Amino acid sequence: MEEEVLLQEAQLVNHQVRQKALCLSKQSLSTTLYAYTSALCDLGAVTHFMHEFYDQNGWPEVDAFQKETSPLYWEIVDAYQNLSNYAKDARIFDSYHPRWQDPAYQQIVKLLKQVEITSRTGDYQITRDMTLVKKAVLCHTIGLSSEILERQESNPSFQSDDESNWNLLLEMWNLYQNNHRGIDVALDSNSKAQYTEEITPLLSYIDKNYSYRNDYERNRYQEKILTR
């Protein structure tokens, strides 16, 4: 990706973070949830920009940081600092929400934090092949479980009937598990797909809160959730 395009994307993320921080400051402490998970998602995007930049320009030595003059570099640094500050504030706001301790929400946070940490340290294991499969698994897992949590705030008995996304998620999950050694790098033959520990509980959570039409459909879907 060209540096000019990366700069524009980093500037956009930075602008969005400032807008989110402004909105957060106007919220009641007990009315917001998912601000923290949103911040972690944005952190993952910024680390992506960092890796793109350093892959193209070389990773500088520690004592060379202050010598860096690229506008993209400083935009990334500024965005990362803004995001870090926003994430701290968002965590405080989210912690006041009645559902902060909900196991499913905490599992979403756990997954996002693991993705963010591994991205920042260069351990997000993926090759250029089948990139979209892994992204689809992460996005749909977080998206469906977050939707259920959010809808149950106003309707505790809510159950999802989003068949297309639930089916797509499980198809991608099976594809990822069966082919992860071609997607994740530096894994031995006995390793599970990356983030299996964090994803599996969320799949079970979605399963328990999904409105199946009959037992046959339930059993068919549940077979896909089992990890290999």
mmCIF file of C-alpha atoms in Angstrom:
data_model
loop_
_atom_site.group_PDB
_atom_site.id
_atom_site.type_symbol
_atom_site.label_atom_id
_atom_site.label_comp_id
_atom_site.label_asym_id
_atom_site.label_seq_id
_atom_site.Cartn_x
_atom_site.Cartn_y
_atom_site.Cartn_z
ATOM 1 C CA MET A 1 0.000 0.000 0.000
ATOM 2 C CA GLU A 2 1.369 3.438 -0.976
ATOM 3 C CA GLU A 3 2.479 5.668 1.906
ATOM 4 C CA GLU A 4 0.140 8.470 0.762
ATOM 5 C CA VAL A 5 -2.864 6.125 0.978
ATOM 6 C CA LEU A 6 -1.730 4.862 4.376
ATOM 7 C CA LEU A 7 -1.391 8.448 5.581
ATOM 8 C CA GLN A 8 -4.954 9.251 4.493
ATOM 9 C CA GLU A 9 -6.291 6.153 6.258
ATOM 10 C CA ALA A 10 -4.340 6.927 9.436
ATOM 11 C CA GLN A 11 -5.631 10.516 9.397
ATOM 12 C CA LEU A 12 -9.198 9.228 9.020
ATOM 13 C CA VAL A 13 -8.818 6.881 11.999
ATOM 14 C CA ASN A 14 -7.290 9.701 14.039
ATOM 15 C CA HIS A 15 -10.235 11.976 13.196
ATOM 16 C CA GLN A 16 -12.747 9.261 14.094
ATOM 17 C CA VAL A 17 -11.047 8.679 17.431
ATOM 18 C CA ARG A 18 -11.280 12.375 18.302
ATOM 19 C CA GLN A 19 -14.983 12.333 17.410
ATOM 20 C CA LYS A 20 -15.587 9.242 19.534
ATOM 21 C CA ALA A 21 -13.750 10.801 22.463
ATOM 22 C CA LEU A 22 -15.923 13.917 22.136
ATOM 23 C CA CYS A 23 -19.120 11.824 22.104
ATOM 24 C CA LEU A 24 -17.893 9.754 25.043
ATOM 25 C CA SER A 25 -17.332 12.874 27.135
ATOM 26 C CA LYS A 26 -21.030 13.745 26.726
ATOM 27 C CA GLN A 27 -22.307 10.298 27.750
ATOM 28 C CA SER A 28 -23.700 9.293 31.107
ATOM 29 C CA LEU A 29 -21.356 6.902 32.903
ATOM 30 C CA SER A 30 -24.037 4.203 33.037
ATOM 31 C CA THR A 31 -25.372 4.419 29.478
ATOM 32 C CA THR A 32 -22.414 3.381 27.349
ATOM 33 C CA LEU A 33 -21.181 -0.092 26.523
ATOM 34 C CA TYR A 34 -18.831 -1.258 23.761
ATOM 35 C CA ALA A 35 -16.842 2.002 23.796
ATOM 36 C CA TYR A 36 -13.865 0.029 25.088
ATOM 37 C CA THR A 37 -14.206 -2.752 22.508
ATOM 38 C CA SER A 38 -14.526 -0.090 19.818
ATOM 39 C CA ALA A 39 -11.289 1.481 21.032
ATOM 40 C CA LEU A 40 -9.520 -1.880 20.892
ATOM 41 C CA CYS A 41 -10.736 -2.406 17.319
ATOM 42 C CA ASP A 42 -9.314 0.984 16.367
ATOM 43 C CA LEU A 43 -6.013 0.128 18.051
ATOM 44 C CA GLY A 44 -5.840 -2.931 15.840
ATOM 45 C CA ALA A 45 -6.329 -0.727 12.770
ATOM 46 C CA VAL A 46 -3.529 1.615 13.827
ATOM 47 C CA THR A 47 -1.125 -1.262 14.447
ATOM 48 C CA HIS A 48 -1.925 -2.402 10.910
ATOM 49 C CA PHE A 49 -0.739 0.993 9.631
ATOM 50 C CA MET A 50 2.418 0.660 11.725
ATOM 51 C CA HIS A 51 3.250 -2.712 10.217
ATOM 52 C CA GLU A 52 2.539 -1.537 6.663
ATOM 53 C CA PHE A 53 4.807 1.474 7.185
ATOM 54 C CA TYR A 54 7.690 -0.430 8.756
ATOM 55 C CA ASP A 55 7.446 -3.316 6.292
ATOM 56 C CA GLN A 56 7.987 -0.806 3.492
ATOM 57 C CA ASN A 57 10.546 1.428 5.172
ATOM 58 C CA GLY A 58 12.383 -0.865 7.568
ATOM 59 C CA TRP A 59 12.047 -1.108 11.315
ATOM 60 C CA PRO A 60 14.063 1.710 12.931
ATOM 61 C CA GLU A 61 16.392 1.229 15.868
ATOM 62 C CA VAL A 62 15.136 2.485 19.222
ATOM 63 C CA ASP A 63 17.489 5.464 19.228
ATOM 64 C CA ALA A 64 16.343 6.380 15.707
ATOM 65 C CA PHE A 65 12.715 7.047 16.649
ATOM 66 C CA GLN A 66 13.226 10.762 17.163
ATOM 67 C CA LYS A 67 14.966 11.030 13.790
ATOM 68 C CA GLU A 68 11.922 9.799 11.877
ATOM 69 C CA THR A 69 10.508 12.581 9.703
ATOM 70 C CA SER A 70 7.778 10.821 7.697
ATOM 71 C CA PRO A 71 4.344 12.502 8.124
ATOM 72 C CA LEU A 72 2.803 9.012 8.198
ATOM 73 C CA TYR A 73 5.031 7.976 11.096
ATOM 74 C CA TRP A 74 4.015 10.934 13.226
ATOM 75 C CA GLU A 75 0.353 10.574 12.256
ATOM 76 C CA ILE A 76 0.500 6.962 13.430
ATOM 77 C CA VAL A 77 2.220 7.939 16.681
ATOM 78 C CA ASP A 78 -0.399 10.638 17.315
ATOM 79 C CA ALA A 79 -3.273 8.281 16.474
ATOM 80 C CA TYR A 80 -1.882 5.566 18.717
ATOM 81 C CA GLN A 81 -1.490 7.975 21.635
ATOM 82 C CA ASN A 82 -5.005 9.349 21.142
ATOM 83 C CA LEU A 83 -6.371 5.817 20.957
ATOM 84 C CA SER A 84 -4.540 4.715 24.092
ATOM 85 C CA ASN A 85 -5.963 7.661 26.030
ATOM 86 C CA TYR A 86 -9.426 7.031 24.595
ATOM 87 C CA ALA A 87 -9.254 3.333 25.477
ATOM 88 C CA LYS A 88 -8.448 4.169 29.104
ATOM 89 C CA ASP A 89 -11.414 6.560 29.343
ATOM 90 C CA ALA A 90 -13.692 4.118 27.512
ATOM 91 C CA ARG A 91 -12.794 1.333 29.918
ATOM 92 C CA ILE A 92 -13.820 3.557 32.852
ATOM 93 C CA PHE A 93 -17.130 4.443 31.190
ATOM 94 C CA ASP A 94 -17.881 0.850 30.214
ATOM 95 C CA SER A 95 -17.111 -0.408 33.728
ATOM 96 C CA TYR A 96 -20.075 1.584 35.079
ATOM 97 C CA HIS A 97 -22.496 -0.173 32.755
ATOM 98 C CA PRO A 98 -24.667 -2.868 34.403
ATOM 99 C CA ARG A 99 -23.489 -5.498 31.892
ATOM 100 C CA TRP A 100 -19.758 -4.784 32.201
ATOM 101 C CA GLN A 101 -19.237 -8.048 34.106
ATOM 102 C CA ASP A 102 -21.281 -10.099 31.645
ATOM 103 C CA PRO A 103 -19.070 -13.114 30.761
ATOM 104 C CA ALA A 104 -19.860 -12.767 27.052
ATOM 105 C CA TYR A 105 -18.844 -9.102 27.017
ATOM 106 C CA GLN A 106 -15.645 -9.881 28.912
ATOM 107 C CA GLN A 107 -14.921 -12.635 26.378
ATOM 108 C CA ILE A 108 -15.300 -10.131 23.538
ATOM 109 C CA VAL A 109 -12.841 -7.828 25.317
ATOM 110 C CA LYS A 110 -10.458 -10.747 25.834
ATOM 111 C CA LEU A 111 -10.514 -11.643 22.140
ATOM 112 C CA LEU A 112 -10.033 -8.042 21.016
ATOM 113 C CA LYS A 113 -7.199 -7.437 23.463
ATOM 114 C CA GLN A 114 -5.441 -10.581 22.258
ATOM 115 C CA VAL A 115 -5.783 -9.484 18.628
ATOM 116 C CA GLU A 116 -4.526 -5.978 19.474
ATOM 117 C CA ILE A 117 -1.548 -7.259 21.490
ATOM 118 C CA THR A 118 -0.465 -9.776 18.862
ATOM 119 C CA SER A 119 -0.838 -7.155 16.125
ATOM 120 C CA ARG A 120 1.260 -4.645 18.046
ATOM 121 C CA THR A 121 4.018 -7.165 18.723
ATOM 122 C CA GLY A 122 4.051 -8.523 15.188
ATOM 123 C CA ASP A 123 2.598 -11.913 16.180
ATOM 124 C CA TYR A 124 -0.684 -11.698 14.271
ATOM 125 C CA GLN A 125 -0.065 -14.883 12.321
ATOM 126 C CA ILE A 126 -1.288 -14.666 8.769
ATOM 127 C CA THR A 127 -0.049 -14.986 5.220
ATOM 128 C CA ARG A 128 -1.403 -13.275 2.123
ATOM 129 C CA ASP A 129 -3.441 -16.404 1.323
ATOM 130 C CA MET A 130 -6.987 -16.692 2.689
ATOM 131 C CA THR A 131 -6.666 -13.436 4.613
ATOM 132 C CA LEU A 132 -10.398 -12.780 4.343
ATOM 133 C CA VAL A 133 -11.284 -16.064 6.063
ATOM 134 C CA LYS A 134 -9.566 -15.095 9.297
ATOM 135 C CA LYS A 135 -10.957 -11.559 9.166
ATOM 136 C CA ALA A 136 -14.473 -12.914 8.575
ATOM 137 C CA VAL A 137 -14.218 -15.203 11.606
ATOM 138 C CA LEU A 138 -13.059 -12.387 13.893
ATOM 139 C CA CYS A 139 -15.521 -9.776 12.612
ATOM 140 C CA HIS A 140 -18.594 -12.033 12.598
ATOM 141 C CA THR A 141 -17.791 -13.557 16.000
ATOM 142 C CA ILE A 142 -17.515 -10.138 17.619
ATOM 143 C CA GLY A 143 -20.395 -8.671 15.611
ATOM 144 C CA LEU A 144 -22.980 -11.372 16.366
ATOM 145 C CA SER A 145 -22.134 -11.722 20.059
ATOM 146 C CA SER A 146 -22.134 -7.922 20.495
ATOM 147 C CA GLU A 147 -25.530 -7.632 18.788
ATOM 148 C CA ILE A 148 -27.055 -10.226 21.124
ATOM 149 C CA LEU A 149 -25.673 -8.453 24.186
ATOM 150 C CA GLU A 150 -26.924 -5.094 22.985
ATOM 151 C CA ARG A 151 -30.417 -6.339 22.060
ATOM 152 C CA GLN A 152 -30.792 -8.162 25.374
ATOM 153 C CA GLU A 153 -30.317 -4.894 27.247
ATOM 154 C CA SER A 154 -33.845 -3.855 26.250
ATOM 155 C CA ASN A 155 -35.218 -7.369 25.695
ATOM 156 C CA PRO A 156 -33.618 -9.968 28.023
ATOM 157 C CA SER A 157 -35.328 -12.841 26.197
ATOM 158 C CA PHE A 158 -33.986 -11.815 22.773
ATOM 159 C CA GLN A 159 -32.583 -14.600 20.613
ATOM 160 C CA SER A 160 -30.826 -14.026 17.314
ATOM 161 C CA ASP A 161 -32.333 -15.321 14.074
ATOM 162 C CA ASP A 162 -29.596 -13.948 11.817
ATOM 163 C CA GLU A 163 -29.261 -17.189 9.882
ATOM 164 C CA SER A 164 -27.128 -15.843 7.042
ATOM 165 C CA ASN A 165 -24.399 -14.411 9.289
ATOM 166 C CA TRP A 166 -24.461 -17.300 11.771
ATOM 167 C CA ASN A 167 -24.181 -19.829 8.946
ATOM 168 C CA LEU A 168 -21.430 -17.803 7.253
ATOM 169 C CA LEU A 169 -19.506 -17.518 10.523
ATOM 170 C CA LEU A 170 -19.586 -21.266 11.143
ATOM 171 C CA GLU A 171 -18.632 -22.048 7.537
ATOM 172 C CA MET A 172 -15.674 -19.664 7.794
ATOM 173 C CA TRP A 173 -14.772 -21.071 11.212
ATOM 174 C CA ASN A 174 -14.616 -24.607 9.820
ATOM 175 C CA LEU A 175 -12.648 -23.440 6.798
ATOM 176 C CA TYR A 176 -10.223 -21.574 9.070
ATOM 177 C CA GLN A 177 -9.723 -24.576 11.368
ATOM 178 C CA ASN A 178 -9.182 -26.976 8.485
ATOM 179 C CA ASN A 179 -6.736 -24.678 6.699
ATOM 180 C CA HIS A 180 -5.189 -22.566 9.452
ATOM 181 C CA ARG A 181 -1.728 -24.036 8.900
ATOM 182 C CA GLY A 182 -1.827 -22.335 5.523
ATOM 183 C CA ILE A 183 -3.140 -19.113 7.069
ATOM 184 C CA ASP A 184 -1.260 -18.823 10.368
ATOM 185 C CA VAL A 185 2.507 -18.833 10.177
ATOM 186 C CA ALA A 186 5.046 -20.346 12.543
ATOM 187 C CA LEU A 187 2.638 -23.006 13.872
ATOM 188 C CA ASP A 188 3.626 -26.605 14.493
ATOM 189 C CA SER A 189 1.468 -29.498 13.302
ATOM 190 C CA ASN A 190 -0.313 -29.848 16.663
ATOM 191 C CA SER A 191 -1.282 -26.195 17.049
ATOM 192 C CA LYS A 192 -4.883 -25.031 16.963
ATOM 193 C CA ALA A 193 -5.997 -22.064 14.906
ATOM 194 C CA GLN A 194 -4.945 -18.728 16.415
ATOM 195 C CA TYR A 195 -7.479 -17.247 18.902
ATOM 196 C CA THR A 196 -9.308 -20.584 19.273
ATOM 197 C CA GLU A 197 -9.309 -20.180 23.061
ATOM 198 C CA GLU A 198 -11.008 -16.776 22.807
ATOM 199 C CA ILE A 199 -13.370 -17.528 19.905
ATOM 200 C CA THR A 200 -14.845 -20.860 21.046
ATOM 201 C CA PRO A 201 -16.639 -19.480 24.165
ATOM 202 C CA LEU A 202 -18.221 -16.748 22.035
ATOM 203 C CA LEU A 203 -19.458 -19.291 19.492
ATOM 204 C CA SER A 204 -21.049 -21.214 22.359
ATOM 205 C CA TYR A 205 -22.612 -17.994 23.636
ATOM 206 C CA ILE A 206 -24.140 -17.244 20.225
ATOM 207 C CA ASP A 207 -25.360 -20.838 19.983
ATOM 208 C CA LYS A 208 -27.153 -20.578 23.356
ATOM 209 C CA ASN A 209 -28.803 -17.336 22.292
ATOM 210 C CA TYR A 210 -29.798 -18.371 18.776
ATOM 211 C CA SER A 211 -33.379 -19.222 17.816
ATOM 212 C CA TYR A 212 -33.125 -22.560 16.008
ATOM 213 C CA ARG A 213 -36.174 -23.738 14.081
ATOM 214 C CA ASN A 214 -35.870 -27.360 15.200
ATOM 215 C CA ASP A 215 -33.535 -29.865 16.867
ATOM 216 C CA TYR A 216 -32.147 -31.013 13.532
ATOM 217 C CA GLU A 217 -30.993 -27.497 12.702
ATOM 218 C CA ARG A 218 -29.591 -27.064 16.214
ATOM 219 C CA ASN A 219 -27.554 -30.274 15.997
ATOM 220 C CA ARG A 220 -26.323 -29.447 12.499
ATOM 221 C CA TYR A 221 -25.046 -26.056 13.614
ATOM 222 C CA GLN A 222 -23.559 -27.285 16.878
ATOM 223 C CA GLU A 223 -21.449 -29.848 15.036
ATOM 224 C CA LYS A 224 -19.721 -26.967 13.267
ATOM 225 C CA ILE A 225 -18.802 -25.245 16.532
ATOM 226 C CA LEU A 226 -16.656 -28.135 17.784
ATOM 227 C CA THR A 227 -12.947 -27.377 17.473
ATOM 228 C CA ARG A 228 -10.564 -29.804 15.828
#
